[in-house]
Structures are given as C-alpha cells and as structure tokens.
Amino acid sequence: MKFNSLFFVLIFVFFTSVVHAQRTIDKIDKDWRFAFGGAIGTNEDYGFSSAYFSYLAKAGFGDGPASSKFDDRSWQRIQLPHDWMTQLIFSPNASPSHGYKAGGKGFANHSIGWYRKNIFIPKADKGKIISIKFDGVFRNSKVWLNGFYLGNEESGYNSFNYDVTPYVNYGKENVLTVRVNATEEEGWFYEGAGIYRDVYLVKTNPIHIKDDGIFITPQLNKALTHSEVNIKNIITNDGASHQKITVENTLYDPNGTLLKNVDTIVAIGKVLSDISIPLSISVDNPQLWDTDNPLLYSLQTKIYDNNHVLLDSTSEHFGIRSIFMDPTKGFFLNGKHIKLKGTNNHQSHAGVGTALNEGMIYYRLQKLKAMGSNAYRGSHYPLSPVFLDACDRLGILVIEENRLMGINPMHLRNVRKMIERDYNHPSIFSWSIGNEEWMIEGNNKGVEIADYIQNYIQTLDSSRYMTAGLSNGFKVGMSSNIQVMGYNYLGNGDIQDHYEHHQLQPSMGTEEGSTFATRGIYKTDSLKQYESAYDRKPRPSFYSIEEGWYYYAKREYLSGVFFWTGFDYRGEPTPYSWPSVTSYFGMMDLCGFPKDDYYYLQSWWQSKPMLHILPHWNWVGSESKNIKVVTYSNLDEVELFLNGHSLGKKEMPINSHLYWNVPYQKGVLSAAGYRNGNIVLRDSVVTSGPVDHLDLQLENDSLSQSKGIYVVKVKALDKFGYFVPDAKNSFTIKNSSQYKILGVGNGDPTSHAPENYDTIYQQKVLNFRKLDSTLHFVINSFSANNSCIFTIYTDSSFKVKTIMLNGKMIHSKSTGIFEVSNELLKKENSIRIVSYDRNVKLGEQNSHTLRMIIQQKIKLKENQLSLFNGLAQIIIQSEQLPKLESVKTKNVFTLSIGDVK
Ligand code: GAL
C-alpha cells in the first residue's frame, strides 16, 4: 500500500469513528408484526398483564406480547403507517362518526391492536442515548422495550418519544411492543386506529441537541430588505461529563449557499439539564417564503466537544416571511395582501384510511393547490410532521389546531407539544386553540379558558396568531376575547354585526360550506343516498359554496375562508346514516376525484384560464326535457353549443357562474370561453355509448411518485374514447408480488367494498375442549376459505405432541408455527391437538392456556371492485413505475399491475 492510500485509510477510519458519535435517525416503518388483542378478557389479549407481578409492579415485567419472549410469528407482517380499520368490514352497529367500521368502540375484538418489532442494536452503540420516536398513534398507546414499560400516550394526535437507553440489549435483537387501545373516540369523525404515522429510532451522543430543541424566529423588516433570524438552541446533557462545547450554527440560503457560520462556546454543566443558547444572524435581501414560491433556508446546528470532535448535528428548514392580519384590511403575507382560500380536512383517504404516507400527502395537497387553494386548516387536531413539511415545500398556509380545550396539565402539555414540535414551519400562521366547544364558547368559562390558553401560547410563541372556530352566535363569550375571530358558518350569526362591534379584532371564516354533493350525481336520490352535485343551499341555516365565497370575497376585513371540506372523509355521513359511510361535504370525493364545486372554487381562486361544464350529457329517456347546464369559468364570456348550434353567449358575473336550461338532445354539449372577445378555452360533455374499455392513468405527479406511491385512476371509456359518466362496472385486479396495493376505492359514499386488496383475516381460537381424561384436545370446527394461506400457532408454554387437521397429522413438533397448505383445508375444519403434558388443564388459574391464531390471507374475489360513476382508484406502493394493463375478455375487465401470469 502506498503512503497516500494508507493516509486516506487512516483518515477514513478516523472520520468513521467520529461519525459514530453523531446522531442517526432511522425510520423504522418496515417489518412490524400486528395482531388484534382483546378489550375484554385476558385470554383474548394474549394473557397480557395476568402475571402475579405486572409491568406496573416491577420494572421489566411486561408479560404476554409485552415480554420479549413472546412468539409473534403467526402475527400479520405489516409496514407503517398502518390503520387497522381499513381491514375491517362495515357494520350498522358500529359508530357513524367512525364510518361504521366494525372496530373500536363496541367491538372488543377489534379495538385493541398489538404491534411488535425486532430492532438490532449493535455493541458499538453502547454509550449513546437511544430513543424511539412516534409521530402519532391512534390512540392510548402503551410501549415496552424488552419488557420494560416506557409509558402511555393517550392522545391519538401527539408525537412522543421514549429514551430506551438503559433497557437496550447491545449486540442483540431488542423487542419493541406497542399496545394500542382505540376503544374510545376523540372526535366525531373517522380517526383510524393503530400506528398510523412514522416511527424513528434515534441515536445521539449523551450531550446532544434536544428533540424539538431548535427554535428559529426570522423577523423581517417592513421594507423586506433585511431579516434578523433569531435562533435558540437547546442542548441537553444526558451523560456525566462536564465540559466546554462549541455550538456551531450555519445558515444556508434556499440555493444551498452558505451564508453565515457562528460558533458559540458554552460550558455544559449539570447532568440531566438543558442549556439554552440564544443567537441572532442577520440576513440581507432575504429570499422570501410565499405561497407561489415557497423558498426555504436551512440551519445546520453542530456541537463539538473540547477536542473539536463532532458530538451532534441537526438540520432544520425554515422560511423568511412576515404575516399580518389587519382587522379591517385582511391578511398580508410579506406585506402583500392575499385572501386565504382554504379548506378544512380530516386525514382519511380511500383504501388507506388515516395511514397517509408522504406520497399520499403530496398527492392530496397538490390536488388542493390545483384547485387554487393556498390555505389549510388541520381540523381538529395536530398534523403530522411530514404533512407540515409538505405544506412548507408546496406553499400552503396552515392553521394548526389543538384537540381539546382546557387549562389542566394534560391540555397544556398537548398545546406545548404541538407548538414546540412545529415551531419552525413557515407554513403555520396561526394556532387554533379549539373548535366549537359548545359548553364554553358562548359563556364566561370559555372566556376564562381562552384567556388562559392564549396567555400560555404567548409564552411559547408570540410570532403567530391564535384563533378558534366559533359557532355560538358571535355575540357573547369567546368571540370577544379570541385574538383572531374564527367564524364557523354564516348561518350561525351576524358576521357583519360582530365586525362592527369588534373593529380591532382580525377575523376569518374558519368553516363555511358543509354542502352535500355526490360526484357525478345530478338528481338527489334519497333512497340510494346520493346527493346532487349542483351547488345549492344544503340546510336552512347553511349556504352554498358560491354564497359562502361571495360573502367572504366581498368583505375586505375578512382574511379569508376555509371551506368544509376539501376531501370527503370517512364518518359523519350527514344528511344520511347507514348505509352511507363517508361524508358528503368534500369538494372532492374520498379518492380526490373532483366534484363540480371544485371547479367553482378553481374559477375564482386561481388565475389560469379555466372552463368547466356540468352536468354530464347521458340523459337517455329525458329527450326534450329541460336540463340545467352550468358553466364555471374565470373568462369574460361563455357561449354554449348543443350539437354545433349556439345557445347564446353570456357574460360571466364575478364570483358566480352561468346557466342555461337546455332541452335534452343526445350528442355534444360544448362551451367556449372568451377573453377579450377571443375563444381561449373549450370544454364539452358528450353522450357516450356503453363501456368499451377501462383506461388506466397515473394521477399523481413525479414528486409524489418519488415517495414510492403511484395513484392509478381507472376510467370507463366507450369505444370512441368518450368518458362514460354513469358506469358502475365491476373489475378484477391481478398484481405481481413486486407491487403492493395499499388500497382501492371509488368515492361512492355508500360503498362497502373492501378497501384492502389483500385482507388478512385473523381468527383467534380459544374454545378448545379436553376430549378425554388424558391428553386430547379438540376444537370442533372452524371455517376456512379455499383461497387462504393458513397458519396455526400454539402458546409456547404448551407442550404439543401432534396436531391433526381433518384427521391428518400436520406436524409433530412441540410448539410453534404450522403452515398448512390449501389442499388440506375444507370449508369446515377440525383440529385435534395431542399434548405430552398429561396433567394439563385448560382455562383454569395457574394452568396452561391453549390458544391458536388462524391467519388467512384473503384476496379480493373476482369482480368485487367496481367503478362509481365511471371512476375508481388503486393506490400502489412501489420503488419503480408499475407496468399497468387493462384487458377485457367477454365483458370481464381485468386490470393487471406488473407482470402477471
Ligand atoms: C361543524 C364542525 C365540523 C363538522 C361540520 C359538519 O360544526 O366543526 O367538525 O362536523 O360541522 O357540518
């Protein structure tokens, strides 16, 4: 080896050993095991917490699945984010708020979920601080590492983390167990269940930057020429060393160019204490963050020990921008007036429930952006960190909302966690302290509580606004002391009157709309529970989307409005109940397919020329009857044509629409949009023939695809390629194992079709009977589907000699996992277990328990999926672009994903 290369090897060794000391953050979403527990009965819950000394009695005494010895091999293999509700059927006895999914409240066998994961931690990590970080678990989770109980997080919306350092087995596998109890609901909307956000394994030096310990507050001058970037670093000493450290903060501009580097030397003193280091960096001629051009700076913070060895480093992005809400003139971003054009949303999507991974988040936010929306209210709970990152990068202004109002430690802790975690996101312009708290919003209790929380928030963040969604008449209570008035609905009070009496209070519409519409439906059919998609006043005290926007657009003092909602969501199926399982409020359906209101907002919310015509033109049987034709456009005039004949040109009123009554005649109904007298755009609807083929299109763009998600739109076309707007055809999917289908949907609010393409069905068998006086146990029968994959598991404490299935021996070893081939299975099956243990007793105290889990992987049957009004959606997770093919044989539609035999 030449000297040179030896030198480089030595340098490499030196640097890699130094790098070891630094922070590593690994997403640990892959390779988890999942099984349903039981809310009633210890046996149903794998014997959890049945030991004489429980996990609450002695450290490290986690039992059942919380013990590292538990055998979870028969559990389902899953990947996070995971919402177990997507696997469940719908039931009329289930909660309407949660979309009638047969889990959670009232379903003891599907309200507890157990998760387990093995994590190897090498010996080299000894000496580091090791922690596990959860972005969100719904809800009431308990966590153990190697049987050591780490804690309980009740909230389904908080992020939380646990220091696990002393419990780690170095150089070995470590078992992380999470028990999720989704029995109770926190909301009145679908909330999913399980570990539905990301989980991370974090390793740091004992002297490290605190989790959520970098606070960046840029202050922009009025002339926008200068910003003082105020920074606070919080450094924690979890070790025993007392020393001087150097904290280095380096600022990079949006192009990645280094702007400034500041070193601060501080003495790390007491063990288990934090020190806070304030500093300020000046930036001249800053590149501003705004909704069109969301430019992001980054701050890298590094800490070095007294020998200049790197101990920790983090990087945070932030934006330089100013926000100002003027009580009479509205919202200003960087001194420029803009109207907040927002939507409220919940976090559920067809097929995946609340388990929205990054690719899905981008897909949804881009859909809202394309509608012209520049703002988002995270109603009614804190959002996920990846979601807020996406808002920063896409330029979406956010109201982030606290879940439950109150002044006790639990309430304040939740507010603090939200603010400290999300402090650096430029997208957030306002915190919301709550929504429609009916018991308090209109009285003095509310005033007192709102004062308390607002004062508390001021101690954490004085750089943003505070609001609440209020619905109680806007005359009394919190509507006078909330910093920014949040009007929930025109129909709930006199907004103008409130403004006239509160001229120093900025305001916005935190909710408006709540209209009902079903995509592609133009005649309300209350038997089928479909609502017409023509924009209209839904209830006496609610207004149409156009009436809502018209009101807000006209009043300068109103900073903007957030419509309820951007997307349909599971639950809250107002004005219906069972069998409807999703809401009807969205501008888009549960898949993100636009309803017509989407285009109304698009016409006044964005400046690109647009033109949209409704309804569809398939009205066979209605010949010569008048059909109301509506056009939405931001052009000057629109002319309508039926089969080439002009039906007249009309001038488009601002913030409104045009309509014609057209006697139906099949053919082509088209509209031409004019600007300055010239045709700029055309749109048309065509009477289609029957479905000829299903077209497959990738709906999400390359940014969302780069996160490993492909959203496929299935679209019914006739033989001339025209869209078939009322098609309800069923289809079958075939996929190669290379691609995982995360979920399927079609936006039908009454659809009870399975959401998961592969559903894992778990059946726990507890009803073994002792057959004779010695050692035979039988379970009479259990049912199996022919197409299932099948696994049997017995409790490891039980000594098994043989297991017979339908009279044939399937295994003869003592315990464990038994795979059974399909050929052995009938519709009804019986299992007989012969034990070595002659004295075995079942189901009595201090005796063995014999438990079996049957796991069946049920593929969707042929033609179990269908289009709804011409469309359906398939969500695919894949590292590469999936090959898509659609085939029709004898009127059967088969969609293949990847190379399928
Ligand atoms: C509001 C409420 C929302 C939603 C909506 C439906 O009062 O804040 O969460 O329930 O009604 O119209």
JSON list of N, CA and C and ligand atoms in Angstrom, two decimals, residues 188-189 344 346 377 379-380 401 435-436 438 469 471 488-489 492 511 513-516 539 542 564-565 569 572 574 585, ligand 1:
[
{"chain": "A", "resi": 188, "resn": "TRP", "atom": "N", "xyz": [-65.52, 13.23, 16.28]},
{"chain": "A", "resi": 188, "resn": "TRP", "atom": "CA", "xyz": [-66.83, 12.84, 15.77]},
{"chain": "A", "resi": 188, "resn": "TRP", "atom": "C", "xyz": [-66.72, 12.52, 14.28]},
{"chain": "A", "resi": 189, "resn": "PHE", "atom": "N", "xyz": [-65.51, 12.13, 13.91]},
{"chain": "A", "resi": 189, "resn": "PHE", "atom": "CA", "xyz": [-65.14, 11.85, 12.52]},
{"chain": "A", "resi": 189, "resn": "PHE", "atom": "C", "xyz": [-64.23, 10.64, 12.56]},
{"chain": "A", "resi": 344, "resn": "ASN", "atom": "N", "xyz": [-60.89, 22.97, 5.06]},
{"chain": "A", "resi": 344, "resn": "ASN", "atom": "CA", "xyz": [-60.70, 22.12, 6.23]},
{"chain": "A", "resi": 344, "resn": "ASN", "atom": "C", "xyz": [-60.58, 20.69, 5.73]},
{"chain": "A", "resi": 346, "resn": "HIS", "atom": "N", "xyz": [-59.99, 16.36, 7.12]},
{"chain": "A", "resi": 346, "resn": "HIS", "atom": "CA", "xyz": [-59.56, 15.29, 8.01]},
{"chain": "A", "resi": 346, "resn": "HIS", "atom": "C", "xyz": [-58.50, 14.50, 7.27]},
{"chain": "A", "resi": 377, "resn": "ARG", "atom": "N", "xyz": [-56.77, 24.25, 7.00]},
{"chain": "A", "resi": 377, "resn": "ARG", "atom": "CA", "xyz": [-56.98, 24.17, 8.45]},
{"chain": "A", "resi": 377, "resn": "ARG", "atom": "C", "xyz": [-56.99, 22.71, 8.85]},
{"chain": "A", "resi": 379, "resn": "SER", "atom": "N", "xyz": [-58.23, 20.52, 10.78]},
{"chain": "A", "resi": 379, "resn": "SER", "atom": "CA", "xyz": [-59.31, 20.37, 11.75]},
{"chain": "A", "resi": 379, "resn": "SER", "atom": "C", "xyz": [-59.39, 18.89, 12.14]},
{"chain": "A", "resi": 380, "resn": "HIS", "atom": "N", "xyz": [-59.47, 18.56, 13.36]},
{"chain": "A", "resi": 380, "resn": "HIS", "atom": "CA", "xyz": [-59.44, 19.39, 14.56]},
{"chain": "A", "resi": 380, "resn": "HIS", "atom": "C", "xyz": [-58.38, 18.85, 15.51]},
{"chain": "A", "resi": 401, "resn": "GLU", "atom": "N", "xyz": [-54.46, 23.05, 14.71]},
{"chain": "A", "resi": 401, "resn": "GLU", "atom": "CA", "xyz": [-55.46, 23.12, 15.77]},
{"chain": "A", "resi": 401, "resn": "GLU", "atom": "C", "xyz": [-55.18, 22.14, 16.90]},
{"chain": "A", "resi": 435, "resn": "ASN", "atom": "N", "xyz": [-62.20, 24.14, 18.65]},
{"chain": "A", "resi": 435, "resn": "ASN", "atom": "CA", "xyz": [-63.29, 24.25, 17.68]},
{"chain": "A", "resi": 435, "resn": "ASN", "atom": "C", "xyz": [-64.63, 23.96, 18.31]},
{"chain": "A", "resi": 436, "resn": "GLU", "atom": "N", "xyz": [-65.56, 24.86, 18.10]},
{"chain": "A", "resi": 436, "resn": "GLU", "atom": "CA", "xyz": [-66.96, 24.66, 18.51]},
{"chain": "A", "resi": 436, "resn": "GLU", "atom": "C", "xyz": [-67.05, 23.94, 19.85]},
{"chain": "A", "resi": 438, "resn": "TRP", "atom": "N", "xyz": [-68.95, 23.76, 22.49]},
{"chain": "A", "resi": 438, "resn": "TRP", "atom": "CA", "xyz": [-70.31, 24.27, 22.75]},
{"chain": "A", "resi": 438, "resn": "TRP", "atom": "C", "xyz": [-70.61, 24.56, 24.22]},
{"chain": "A", "resi": 469, "resn": "GLY", "atom": "N", "xyz": [-62.36, 28.12, 16.15]},
{"chain": "A", "resi": 469, "resn": "GLY", "atom": "CA", "xyz": [-63.58, 28.04, 15.33]},
{"chain": "A", "resi": 469, "resn": "GLY", "atom": "C", "xyz": [-64.78, 28.18, 16.24]},
{"chain": "A", "resi": 471, "resn": "SER", "atom": "N", "xyz": [-69.02, 29.04, 16.94]},
{"chain": "A", "resi": 471, "resn": "SER", "atom": "CA", "xyz": [-70.31, 28.84, 16.26]},
{"chain": "A", "resi": 471, "resn": "SER", "atom": "C", "xyz": [-71.48, 29.39, 17.06]},
{"chain": "A", "resi": 488, "resn": "ASN", "atom": "N", "xyz": [-67.43, 30.14, 12.30]},
{"chain": "A", "resi": 488, "resn": "ASN", "atom": "CA", "xyz": [-67.88, 28.87, 11.72]},
{"chain": "A", "resi": 488, "resn": "ASN", "atom": "C", "xyz": [-69.31, 29.06, 11.20]},
{"chain": "A", "resi": 489, "resn": "TYR", "atom": "N", "xyz": [-69.42, 29.35, 9.94]},
{"chain": "A", "resi": 489, "resn": "TYR", "atom": "CA", "xyz": [-70.68, 29.41, 9.19]},
{"chain": "A", "resi": 489, "resn": "TYR", "atom": "C", "xyz": [-71.45, 30.73, 9.31]},
{"chain": "A", "resi": 492, "resn": "ASN", "atom": "N", "xyz": [-74.59, 30.90, 11.43]},
{"chain": "A", "resi": 492, "resn": "ASN", "atom": "CA", "xyz": [-74.54, 30.81, 12.89]},
{"chain": "A", "resi": 492, "resn": "ASN", "atom": "C", "xyz": [-74.59, 32.17, 13.59]},
{"chain": "A", "resi": 511, "resn": "GLU", "atom": "N", "xyz": [-64.82, 27.97, 9.19]},
{"chain": "A", "resi": 511, "resn": "GLU", "atom": "CA", "xyz": [-65.59, 26.95, 8.46]},
{"chain": "A", "resi": 511, "resn": "GLU", "atom": "C", "xyz": [-66.70, 27.63, 7.68]},
{"chain": "A", "resi": 513, "resn": "GLY", "atom": "N", "xyz": [-69.57, 26.42, 4.15]},
{"chain": "A", "resi": 513, "resn": "GLY", "atom": "CA", "xyz": [-69.93, 25.34, 3.23]},
{"chain": "A", "resi": 513, "resn": "GLY", "atom": "C", "xyz": [-70.73, 24.27, 3.94]},
{"chain": "A", "resi": 514, "resn": "SER", "atom": "N", "xyz": [-70.09, 23.10, 4.15]},
{"chain": "A", "resi": 514, "resn": "SER", "atom": "CA", "xyz": [-70.82, 21.93, 4.65]},
{"chain": "A", "resi": 514, "resn": "SER", "atom": "C", "xyz": [-72.00, 21.62, 3.73]},
{"chain": "A", "resi": 515, "resn": "THR", "atom": "N", "xyz": [-71.75, 21.75, 2.43]},
{"chain": "A", "resi": 515, "resn": "THR", "atom": "CA", "xyz": [-72.78, 21.39, 1.45]},
{"chain": "A", "resi": 515, "resn": "THR", "atom": "C", "xyz": [-72.70, 19.88, 1.19]},
{"chain": "A", "resi": 516, "resn": "PHE", "atom": "N", "xyz": [-73.73, 19.37, 0.57]},
{"chain": "A", "resi": 516, "resn": "PHE", "atom": "CA", "xyz": [-73.76, 17.92, 0.27]},
{"chain": "A", "resi": 516, "resn": "PHE", "atom": "C", "xyz": [-73.67, 17.72, -1.24]},
{"chain": "A", "resi": 539, "resn": "ARG", "atom": "N", "xyz": [-78.99, 23.22, 3.87]},
{"chain": "A", "resi": 539, "resn": "ARG", "atom": "CA", "xyz": [-79.92, 23.20, 5.00]},
{"chain": "A", "resi": 539, "resn": "ARG", "atom": "C", "xyz": [-80.31, 24.64, 5.26]},
{"chain": "A", "resi": 542, "resn": "PHE", "atom": "N", "xyz": [-77.49, 26.89, 6.42]},
{"chain": "A", "resi": 542, "resn": "PHE", "atom": "CA", "xyz": [-76.20, 26.78, 5.74]},
{"chain": "A", "resi": 542, "resn": "PHE", "atom": "C", "xyz": [-76.33, 27.37, 4.33]},
{"chain": "A", "resi": 564, "resn": "TRP", "atom": "N", "xyz": [-65.59, 23.73, 4.43]},
{"chain": "A", "resi": 564, "resn": "TRP", "atom": "CA", "xyz": [-65.75, 22.38, 4.98]},
{"chain": "A", "resi": 564, "resn": "TRP", "atom": "C", "xyz": [-66.30, 21.52, 3.86]},
{"chain": "A", "resi": 565, "resn": "THR", "atom": "N", "xyz": [-65.55, 20.66, 3.25]},
{"chain": "A", "resi": 565, "resn": "THR", "atom": "CA", "xyz": [-64.14, 20.31, 3.35]},
{"chain": "A", "resi": 565, "resn": "THR", "atom": "C", "xyz": [-63.53, 20.17, 1.95]},
{"chain": "A", "resi": 569, "resn": "TYR", "atom": "N", "xyz": [-64.47, 12.48, 3.70]},
{"chain": "A", "resi": 569, "resn": "TYR", "atom": "CA", "xyz": [-63.73, 11.68, 4.67]},
{"chain": "A", "resi": 569, "resn": "TYR", "atom": "C", "xyz": [-64.66, 10.61, 5.21]},
{"chain": "A", "resi": 572, "resn": "GLU", "atom": "N", "xyz": [-69.19, 10.79, 9.66]},
{"chain": "A", "resi": 572, "resn": "GLU", "atom": "CA", "xyz": [-70.07, 11.97, 9.51]},
{"chain": "A", "resi": 572, "resn": "GLU", "atom": "C", "xyz": [-70.85, 11.96, 8.20]},
{"chain": "A", "resi": 574, "resn": "THR", "atom": "N", "xyz": [-73.63, 12.88, 7.25]},
{"chain": "A", "resi": 574, "resn": "THR", "atom": "CA", "xyz": [-74.75, 13.83, 7.17]},
{"chain": "A", "resi": 574, "resn": "THR", "atom": "C", "xyz": [-75.08, 14.13, 5.71]},
{"chain": "A", "resi": 585, "resn": "PHE", "atom": "N", "xyz": [-69.42, 16.27, 2.24]},
{"chain": "A", "resi": 585, "resn": "PHE", "atom": "CA", "xyz": [-69.10, 17.70, 2.26]},
{"chain": "A", "resi": 585, "resn": "PHE", "atom": "C", "xyz": [-68.00, 18.11, 1.27]},
{"chain": "B", "resi": 1, "resn": "GAL", "atom": "C1", "xyz": [-69.02, 21.72, 12.12]},
{"chain": "B", "resi": 1, "resn": "GAL", "atom": "C2", "xyz": [-67.86, 21.01, 12.81]},
{"chain": "B", "resi": 1, "resn": "GAL", "atom": "C3", "xyz": [-67.13, 20.12, 11.83]},
{"chain": "B", "resi": 1, "resn": "GAL", "atom": "C4", "xyz": [-68.12, 19.27, 11.07]},
{"chain": "B", "resi": 1, "resn": "GAL", "atom": "C5", "xyz": [-69.11, 20.15, 10.37]},
{"chain": "B", "resi": 1, "resn": "GAL", "atom": "C6", "xyz": [-70.12, 19.38, 9.54]},
{"chain": "B", "resi": 1, "resn": "GAL", "atom": "O1", "xyz": [-69.91, 22.24, 13.05]},
{"chain": "B", "resi": 1, "resn": "GAL", "atom": "O2", "xyz": [-66.96, 21.94, 13.33]},
{"chain": "B", "resi": 1, "resn": "GAL", "atom": "O3", "xyz": [-66.22, 19.31, 12.50]},
{"chain": "B", "resi": 1, "resn": "GAL", "atom": "O4", "xyz": [-68.74, 18.43, 11.97]},
{"chain": "B", "resi": 1, "resn": "GAL", "atom": "O5", "xyz": [-69.81, 20.89, 11.34]},
{"chain": "B", "resi": 1, "resn": "GAL", "atom": "O6", "xyz": [-71.10, 20.22, 9.01]}
]
